[in-house]
PDB file of C-alpha atoms in Angstrom:
ATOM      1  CA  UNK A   1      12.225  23.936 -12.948  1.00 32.00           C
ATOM      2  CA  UNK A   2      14.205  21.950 -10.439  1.00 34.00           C
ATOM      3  CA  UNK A   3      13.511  18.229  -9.681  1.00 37.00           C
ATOM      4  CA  UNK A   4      14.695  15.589  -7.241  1.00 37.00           C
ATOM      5  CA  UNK A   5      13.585  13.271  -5.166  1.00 45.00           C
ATOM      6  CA  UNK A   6      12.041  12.820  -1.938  1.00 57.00           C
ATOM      7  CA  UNK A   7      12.664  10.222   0.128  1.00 76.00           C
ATOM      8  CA  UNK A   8      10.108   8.718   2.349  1.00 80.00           C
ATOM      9  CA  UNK A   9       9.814   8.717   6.100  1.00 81.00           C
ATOM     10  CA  UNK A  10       9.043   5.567   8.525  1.00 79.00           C
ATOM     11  CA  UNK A  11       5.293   5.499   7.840  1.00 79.00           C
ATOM     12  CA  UNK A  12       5.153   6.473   4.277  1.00 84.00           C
ATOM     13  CA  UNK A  13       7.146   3.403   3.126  1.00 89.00           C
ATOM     14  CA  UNK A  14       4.674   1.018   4.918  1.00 90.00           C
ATOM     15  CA  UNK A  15       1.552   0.637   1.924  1.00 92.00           C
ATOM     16  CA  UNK A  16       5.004  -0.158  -0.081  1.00 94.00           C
ATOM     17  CA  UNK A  17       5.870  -2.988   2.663  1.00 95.00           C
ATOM     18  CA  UNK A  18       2.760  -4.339   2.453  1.00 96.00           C
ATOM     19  CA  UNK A  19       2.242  -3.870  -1.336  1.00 97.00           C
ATOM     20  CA  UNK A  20       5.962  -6.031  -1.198  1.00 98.00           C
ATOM     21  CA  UNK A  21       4.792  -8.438   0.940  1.00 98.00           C
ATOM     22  CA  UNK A  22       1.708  -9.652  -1.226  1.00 98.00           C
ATOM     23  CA  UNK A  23       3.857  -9.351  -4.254  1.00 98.00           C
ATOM     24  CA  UNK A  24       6.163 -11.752  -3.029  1.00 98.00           C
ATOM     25  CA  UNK A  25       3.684 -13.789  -1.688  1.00 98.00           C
ATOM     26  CA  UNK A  26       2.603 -14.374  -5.226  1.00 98.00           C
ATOM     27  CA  UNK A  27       5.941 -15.076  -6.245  1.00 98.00           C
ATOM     28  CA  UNK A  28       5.948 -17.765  -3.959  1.00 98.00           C
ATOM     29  CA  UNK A  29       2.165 -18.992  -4.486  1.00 98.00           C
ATOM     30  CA  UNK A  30       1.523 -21.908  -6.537  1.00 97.00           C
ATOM     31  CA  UNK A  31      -1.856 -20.319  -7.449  1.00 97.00           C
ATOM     32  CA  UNK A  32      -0.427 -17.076  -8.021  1.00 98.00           C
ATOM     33  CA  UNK A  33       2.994 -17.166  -9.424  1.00 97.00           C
ATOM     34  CA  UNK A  34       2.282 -17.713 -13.161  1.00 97.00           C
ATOM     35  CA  UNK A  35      -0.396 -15.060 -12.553  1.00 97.00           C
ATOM     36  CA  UNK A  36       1.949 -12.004 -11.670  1.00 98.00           C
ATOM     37  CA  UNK A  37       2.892  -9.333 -14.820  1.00 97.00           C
ATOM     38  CA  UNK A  38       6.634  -9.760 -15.310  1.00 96.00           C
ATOM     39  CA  UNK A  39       6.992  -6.882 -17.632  1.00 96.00           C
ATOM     40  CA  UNK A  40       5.076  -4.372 -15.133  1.00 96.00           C
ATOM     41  CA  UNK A  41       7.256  -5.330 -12.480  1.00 97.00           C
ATOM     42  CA  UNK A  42      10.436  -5.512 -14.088  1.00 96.00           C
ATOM     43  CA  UNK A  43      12.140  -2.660 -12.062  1.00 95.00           C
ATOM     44  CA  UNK A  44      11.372  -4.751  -9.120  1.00 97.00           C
ATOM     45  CA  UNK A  45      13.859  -7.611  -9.735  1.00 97.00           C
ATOM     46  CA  UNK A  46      11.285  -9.887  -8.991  1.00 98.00           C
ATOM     47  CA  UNK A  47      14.075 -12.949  -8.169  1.00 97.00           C
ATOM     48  CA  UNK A  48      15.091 -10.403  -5.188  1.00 97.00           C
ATOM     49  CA  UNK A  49      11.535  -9.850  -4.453  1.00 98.00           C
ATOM     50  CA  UNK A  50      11.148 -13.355  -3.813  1.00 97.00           C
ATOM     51  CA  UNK A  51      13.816 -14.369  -0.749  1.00 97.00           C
ATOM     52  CA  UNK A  52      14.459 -11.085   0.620  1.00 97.00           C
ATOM     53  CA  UNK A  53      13.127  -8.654   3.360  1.00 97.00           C
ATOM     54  CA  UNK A  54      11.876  -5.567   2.001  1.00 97.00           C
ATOM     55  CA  UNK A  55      14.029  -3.207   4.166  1.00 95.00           C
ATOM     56  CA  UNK A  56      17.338  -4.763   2.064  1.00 97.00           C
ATOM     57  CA  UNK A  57      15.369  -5.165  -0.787  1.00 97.00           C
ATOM     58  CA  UNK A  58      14.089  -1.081  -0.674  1.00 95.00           C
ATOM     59  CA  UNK A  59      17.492   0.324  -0.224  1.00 93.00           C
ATOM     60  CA  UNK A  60      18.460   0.006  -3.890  1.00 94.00           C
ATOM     61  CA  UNK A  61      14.483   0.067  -4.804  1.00 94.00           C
ATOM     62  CA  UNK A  62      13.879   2.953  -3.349  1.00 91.00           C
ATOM     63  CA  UNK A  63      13.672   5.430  -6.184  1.00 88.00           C
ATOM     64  CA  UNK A  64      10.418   3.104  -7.277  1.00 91.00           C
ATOM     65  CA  UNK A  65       8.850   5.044  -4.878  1.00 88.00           C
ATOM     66  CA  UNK A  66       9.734   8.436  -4.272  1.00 80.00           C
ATOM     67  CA  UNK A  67       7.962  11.341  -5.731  1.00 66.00           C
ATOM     68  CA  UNK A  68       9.306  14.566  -7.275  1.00 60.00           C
ATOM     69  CA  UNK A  69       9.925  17.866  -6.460  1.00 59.00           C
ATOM     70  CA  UNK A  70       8.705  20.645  -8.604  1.00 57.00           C
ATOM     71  CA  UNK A  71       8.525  24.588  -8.522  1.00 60.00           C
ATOM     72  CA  UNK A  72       5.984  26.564  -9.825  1.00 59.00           C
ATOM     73  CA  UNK A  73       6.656  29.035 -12.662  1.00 60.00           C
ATOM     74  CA  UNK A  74       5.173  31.210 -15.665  1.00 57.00           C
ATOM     75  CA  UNK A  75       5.077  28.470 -18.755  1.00 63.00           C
ATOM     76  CA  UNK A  76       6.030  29.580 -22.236  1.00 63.00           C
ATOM     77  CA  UNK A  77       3.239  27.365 -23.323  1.00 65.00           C
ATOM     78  CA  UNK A  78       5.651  23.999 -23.825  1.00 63.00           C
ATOM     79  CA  UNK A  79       3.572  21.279 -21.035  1.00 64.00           C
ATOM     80  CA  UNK A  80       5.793  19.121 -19.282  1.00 64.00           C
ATOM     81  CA  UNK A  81       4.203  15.575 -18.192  1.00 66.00           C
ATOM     82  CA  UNK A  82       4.784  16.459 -14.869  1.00 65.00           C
ATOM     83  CA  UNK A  83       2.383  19.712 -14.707  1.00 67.00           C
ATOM     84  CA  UNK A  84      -1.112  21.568 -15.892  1.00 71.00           C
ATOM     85  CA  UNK A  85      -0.906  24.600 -18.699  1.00 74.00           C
ATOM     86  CA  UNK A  86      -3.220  27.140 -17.166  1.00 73.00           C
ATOM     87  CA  UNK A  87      -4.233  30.127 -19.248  1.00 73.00           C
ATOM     88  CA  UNK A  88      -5.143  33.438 -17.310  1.00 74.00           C
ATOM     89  CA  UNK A  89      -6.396  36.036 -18.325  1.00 75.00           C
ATOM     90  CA  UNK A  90      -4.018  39.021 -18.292  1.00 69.00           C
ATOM     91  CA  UNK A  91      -7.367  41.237 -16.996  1.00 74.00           C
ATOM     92  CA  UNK A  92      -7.706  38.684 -13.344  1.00 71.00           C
ATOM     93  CA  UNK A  93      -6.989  40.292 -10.229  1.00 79.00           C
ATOM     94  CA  UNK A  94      -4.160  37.931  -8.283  1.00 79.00           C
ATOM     95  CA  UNK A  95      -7.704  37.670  -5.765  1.00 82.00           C
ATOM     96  CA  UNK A  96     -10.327  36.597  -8.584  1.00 75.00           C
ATOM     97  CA  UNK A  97      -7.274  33.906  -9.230  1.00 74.00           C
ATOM     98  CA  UNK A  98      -6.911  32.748  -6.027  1.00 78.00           C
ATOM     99  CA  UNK A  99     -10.882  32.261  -6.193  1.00 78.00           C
ATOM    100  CA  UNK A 100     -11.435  30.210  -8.899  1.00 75.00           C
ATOM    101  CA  UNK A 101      -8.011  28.512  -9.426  1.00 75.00           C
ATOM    102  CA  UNK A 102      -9.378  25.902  -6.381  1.00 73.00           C
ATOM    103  CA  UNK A 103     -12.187  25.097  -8.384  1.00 72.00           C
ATOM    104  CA  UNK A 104     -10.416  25.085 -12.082  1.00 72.00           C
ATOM    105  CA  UNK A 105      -8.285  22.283 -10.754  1.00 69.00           C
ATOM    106  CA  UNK A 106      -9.779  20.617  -8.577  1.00 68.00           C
ATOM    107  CA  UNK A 107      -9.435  16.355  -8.639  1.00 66.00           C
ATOM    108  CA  UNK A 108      -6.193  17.427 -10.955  1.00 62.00           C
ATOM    109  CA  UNK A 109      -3.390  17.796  -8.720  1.00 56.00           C
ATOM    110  CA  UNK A 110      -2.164  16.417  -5.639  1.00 53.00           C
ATOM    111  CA  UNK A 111      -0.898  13.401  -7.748  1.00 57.00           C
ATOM    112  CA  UNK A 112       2.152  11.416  -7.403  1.00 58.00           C
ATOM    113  CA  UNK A 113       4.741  11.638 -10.166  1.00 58.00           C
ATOM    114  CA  UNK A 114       6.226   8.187  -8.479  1.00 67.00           C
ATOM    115  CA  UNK A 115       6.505   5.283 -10.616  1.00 71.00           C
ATOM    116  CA  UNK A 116       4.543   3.137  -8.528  1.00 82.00           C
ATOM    117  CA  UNK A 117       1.162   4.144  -7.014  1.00 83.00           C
ATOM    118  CA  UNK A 118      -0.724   2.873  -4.379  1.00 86.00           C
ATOM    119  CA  UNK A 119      -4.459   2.574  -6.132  1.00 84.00           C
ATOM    120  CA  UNK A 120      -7.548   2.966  -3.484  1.00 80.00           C
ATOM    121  CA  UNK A 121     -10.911   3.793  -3.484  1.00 70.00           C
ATOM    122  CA  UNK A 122     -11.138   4.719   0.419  1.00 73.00           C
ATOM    123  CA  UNK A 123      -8.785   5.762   3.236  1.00 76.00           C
ATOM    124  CA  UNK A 124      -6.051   3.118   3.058  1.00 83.00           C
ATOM    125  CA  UNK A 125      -5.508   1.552   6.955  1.00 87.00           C
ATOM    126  CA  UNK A 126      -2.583  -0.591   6.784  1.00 88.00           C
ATOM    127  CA  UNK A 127      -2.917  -3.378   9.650  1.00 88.00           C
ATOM    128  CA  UNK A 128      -6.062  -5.066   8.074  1.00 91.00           C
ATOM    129  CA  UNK A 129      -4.023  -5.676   4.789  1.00 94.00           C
ATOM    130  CA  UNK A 130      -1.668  -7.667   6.996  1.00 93.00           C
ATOM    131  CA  UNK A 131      -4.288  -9.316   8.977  1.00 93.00           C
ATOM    132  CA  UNK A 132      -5.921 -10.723   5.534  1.00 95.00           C
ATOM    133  CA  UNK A 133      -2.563 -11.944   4.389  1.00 97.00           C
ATOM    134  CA  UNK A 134      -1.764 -13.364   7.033  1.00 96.00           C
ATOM    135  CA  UNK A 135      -5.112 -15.213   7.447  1.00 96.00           C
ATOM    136  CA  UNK A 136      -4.661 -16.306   3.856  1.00 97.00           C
ATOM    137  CA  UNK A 137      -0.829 -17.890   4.259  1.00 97.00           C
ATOM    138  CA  UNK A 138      -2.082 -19.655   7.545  1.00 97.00           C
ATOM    139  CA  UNK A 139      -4.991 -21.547   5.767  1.00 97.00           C
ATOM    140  CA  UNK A 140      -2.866 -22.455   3.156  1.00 97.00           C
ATOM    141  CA  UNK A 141      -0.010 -23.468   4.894  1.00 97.00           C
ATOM    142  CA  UNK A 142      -1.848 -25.685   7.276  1.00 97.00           C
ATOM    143  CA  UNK A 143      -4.828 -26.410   5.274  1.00 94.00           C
ATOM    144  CA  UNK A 144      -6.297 -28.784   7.847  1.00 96.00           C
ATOM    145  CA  UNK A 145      -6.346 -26.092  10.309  1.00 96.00           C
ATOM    146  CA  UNK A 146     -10.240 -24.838  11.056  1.00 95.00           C
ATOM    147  CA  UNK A 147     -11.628 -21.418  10.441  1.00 94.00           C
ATOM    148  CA  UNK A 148     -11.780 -20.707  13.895  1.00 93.00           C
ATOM    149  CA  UNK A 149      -8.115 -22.440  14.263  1.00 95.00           C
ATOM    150  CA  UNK A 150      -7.233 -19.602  11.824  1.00 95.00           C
ATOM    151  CA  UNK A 151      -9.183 -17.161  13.843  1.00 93.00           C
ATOM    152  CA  UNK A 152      -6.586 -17.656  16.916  1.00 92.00           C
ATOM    153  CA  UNK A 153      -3.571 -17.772  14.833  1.00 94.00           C
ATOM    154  CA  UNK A 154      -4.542 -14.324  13.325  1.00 92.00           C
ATOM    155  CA  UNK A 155      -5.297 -13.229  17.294  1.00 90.00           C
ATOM    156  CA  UNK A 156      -1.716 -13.930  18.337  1.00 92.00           C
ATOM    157  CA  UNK A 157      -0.278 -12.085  15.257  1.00 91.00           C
ATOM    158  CA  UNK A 158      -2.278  -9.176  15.719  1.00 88.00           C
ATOM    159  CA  UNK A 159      -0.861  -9.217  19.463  1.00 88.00           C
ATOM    160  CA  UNK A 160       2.571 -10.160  18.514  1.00 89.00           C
ATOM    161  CA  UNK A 161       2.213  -6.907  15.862  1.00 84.00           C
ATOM    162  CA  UNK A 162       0.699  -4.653  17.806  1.00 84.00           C
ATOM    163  CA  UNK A 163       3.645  -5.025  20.563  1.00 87.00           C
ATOM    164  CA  UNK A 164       6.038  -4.413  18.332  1.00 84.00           C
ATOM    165  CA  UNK A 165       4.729  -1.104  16.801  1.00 79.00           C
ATOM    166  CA  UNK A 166       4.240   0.141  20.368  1.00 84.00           C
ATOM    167  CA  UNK A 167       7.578  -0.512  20.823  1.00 86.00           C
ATOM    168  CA  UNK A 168       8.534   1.397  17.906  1.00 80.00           C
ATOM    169  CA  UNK A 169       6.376   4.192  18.678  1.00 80.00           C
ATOM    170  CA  UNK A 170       8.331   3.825  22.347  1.00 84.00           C
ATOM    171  CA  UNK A 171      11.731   4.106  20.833  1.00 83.00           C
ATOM    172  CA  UNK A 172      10.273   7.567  19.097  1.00 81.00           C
ATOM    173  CA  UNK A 173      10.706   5.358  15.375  1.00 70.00           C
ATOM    174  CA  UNK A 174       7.210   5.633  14.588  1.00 68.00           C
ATOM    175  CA  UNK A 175       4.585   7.645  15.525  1.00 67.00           C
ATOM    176  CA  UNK A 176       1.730   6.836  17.953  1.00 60.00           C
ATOM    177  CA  UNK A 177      -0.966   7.450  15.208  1.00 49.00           C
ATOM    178  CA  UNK A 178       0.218   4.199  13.450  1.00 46.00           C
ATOM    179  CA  UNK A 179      -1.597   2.796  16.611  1.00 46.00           C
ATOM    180  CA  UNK A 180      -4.968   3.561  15.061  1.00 42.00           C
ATOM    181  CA  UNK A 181      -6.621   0.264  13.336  1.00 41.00           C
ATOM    182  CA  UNK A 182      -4.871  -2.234  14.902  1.00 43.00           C
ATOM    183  CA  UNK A 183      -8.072  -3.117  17.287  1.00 47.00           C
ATOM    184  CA  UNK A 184      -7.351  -7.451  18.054  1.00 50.00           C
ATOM    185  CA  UNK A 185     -10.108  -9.610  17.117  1.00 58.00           C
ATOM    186  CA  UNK A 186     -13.190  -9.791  19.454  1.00 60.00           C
ATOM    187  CA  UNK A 187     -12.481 -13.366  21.347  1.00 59.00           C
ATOM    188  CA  UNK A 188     -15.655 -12.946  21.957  1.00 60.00           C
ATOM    189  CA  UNK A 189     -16.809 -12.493  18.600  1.00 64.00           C
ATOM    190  CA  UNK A 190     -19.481 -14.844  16.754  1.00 72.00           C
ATOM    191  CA  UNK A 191     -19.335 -16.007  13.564  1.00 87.00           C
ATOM    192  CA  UNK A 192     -15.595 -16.023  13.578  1.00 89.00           C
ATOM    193  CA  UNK A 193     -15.303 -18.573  10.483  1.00 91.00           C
ATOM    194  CA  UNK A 194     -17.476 -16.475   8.793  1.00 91.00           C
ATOM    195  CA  UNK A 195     -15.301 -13.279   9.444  1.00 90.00           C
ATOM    196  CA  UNK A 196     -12.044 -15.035   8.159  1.00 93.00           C
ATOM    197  CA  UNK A 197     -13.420 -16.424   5.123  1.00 94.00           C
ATOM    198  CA  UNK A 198     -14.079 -12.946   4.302  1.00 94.00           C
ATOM    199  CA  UNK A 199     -10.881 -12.040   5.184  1.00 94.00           C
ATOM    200  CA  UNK A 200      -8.946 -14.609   3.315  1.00 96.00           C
ATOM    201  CA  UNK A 201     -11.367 -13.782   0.143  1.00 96.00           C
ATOM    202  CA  UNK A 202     -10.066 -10.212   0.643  1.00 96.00           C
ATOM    203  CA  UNK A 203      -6.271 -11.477   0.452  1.00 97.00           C
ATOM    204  CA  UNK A 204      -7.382 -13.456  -2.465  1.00 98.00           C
ATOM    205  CA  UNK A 205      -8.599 -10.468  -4.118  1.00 97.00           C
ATOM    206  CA  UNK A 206      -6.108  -8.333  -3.450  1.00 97.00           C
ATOM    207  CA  UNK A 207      -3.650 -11.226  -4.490  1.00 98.00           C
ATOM    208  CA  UNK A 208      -4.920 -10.823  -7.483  1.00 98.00           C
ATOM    209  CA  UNK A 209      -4.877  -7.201  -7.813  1.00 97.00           C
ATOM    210  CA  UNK A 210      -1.005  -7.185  -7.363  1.00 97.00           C
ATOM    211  CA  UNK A 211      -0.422 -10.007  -9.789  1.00 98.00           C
ATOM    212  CA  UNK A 212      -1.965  -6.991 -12.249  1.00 96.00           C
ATOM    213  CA  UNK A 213       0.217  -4.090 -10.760  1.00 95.00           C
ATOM    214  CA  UNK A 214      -2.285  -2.685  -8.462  1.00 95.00           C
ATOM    215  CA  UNK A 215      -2.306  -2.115  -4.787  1.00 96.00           C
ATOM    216  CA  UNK A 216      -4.560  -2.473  -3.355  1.00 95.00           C
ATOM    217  CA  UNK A 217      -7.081  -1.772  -5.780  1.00 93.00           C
ATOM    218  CA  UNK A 218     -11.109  -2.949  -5.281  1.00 92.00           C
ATOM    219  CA  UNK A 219     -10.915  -5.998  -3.066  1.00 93.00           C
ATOM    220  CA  UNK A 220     -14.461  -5.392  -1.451  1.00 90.00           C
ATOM    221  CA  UNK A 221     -16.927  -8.631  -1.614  1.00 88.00           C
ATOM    222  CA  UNK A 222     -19.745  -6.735  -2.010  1.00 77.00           C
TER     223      UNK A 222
END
């Protein structure tokens, strides 16, 4: 069985940007910095994770990431970690196989063999994860700053985003389906305190879910 890796394009990197980005806002958070597991994260460098950007950080990360390669092939009944022992009977048709091998193994493949996971319970859309971290650093950093204060700083970085992956998408770097999600705040909207408290409870949670090694992992309020 051959093996090597497979670097990821453009979009598959991003759940590791953001999964970066909360990490090293931990790093750099008084109420999260003693919180984050040093030992889980020790192929990260975690004094690099803390000044630089993750595209110069991810070039000699990168391996973190990737998954494997494999090819399929009759076992001699030695597993490797990396694959399921399936016995056949000798007596199947190669169509009575292709019926029931679906079912056999189904919820047991499709599985990274990456070092580093991304952990969700639902369809992961990336912009909100940016939108509650970003919500999150604004209160703190300007603490006497209003809900609804926080509300139109999140606005403008939503705009300021959004422009910039249309670009991208422009210059052919990214494609336009990245586009979906990234619907701006209602300005419009009622309740907007309420809807950024949530939002900065969500970073919180998820905050904490990285300090543990998981991204994003169940961040819901409910």
């Amino acid at each position: 069985m051959f093996v090597w890796n497979m670097k990821l394009s453009f979009g598959e990197r991003q759940p590791f940007r953001i999964w970066y980005q909360y990490l090293q806002t931990c790093l750099n958070d008084n109420d999260f910095k003693d919180k984050v597991n040093k030992n889980f994260y020790k192929d990260w460098h975690l004094n690099s994770v803390k000044t630089q950007k993750f595209d110069t950080w991810y070039k000699t990360h990168e391996h973190l990431f990737t998954d494997t390669n494999t090819t399929m092939k009759i076992s001699s009944g030695v597993k490797s970690n990396s694959s399921i022992l399936v016995e056949i009977p000798i007596n199947y048709s190669v169509t009575k196989v292709q019926r029931e091998i679906g079912k056999l193994l189904n919820n047991k493949l499709n599985q990274s063999l990456s070092k580093f996971r991304i952990t969700s319970n639902r369809p992961l859309i990336l912009p909100p994860f940016d939108y509650f971290l970003y919500a999150y650093k604004t209160k703190r950093d300007n603490s006497n700053f209003t809900l609804e204060e926080v509300w139109k700083k999140v606005d403008e970085h939503i705009k300021r985003r959004q422009a910039k992956v249309k670009k991208l998408v422009a210059q052919g770097k990214l494609r336009g389906r990245f586009l979906m999600g990234q619907v701006p705040y209602d300005k419009n909207a009622r309740n907007k305190a309420v809807i950024i408290n949530r939002n900065i409870k969500k970073a919180k949670n998820i905050l904490t879910n990285v300090c543990k090694g998981v991204f994003p992992g169940n961040y819901s309020l409910d």
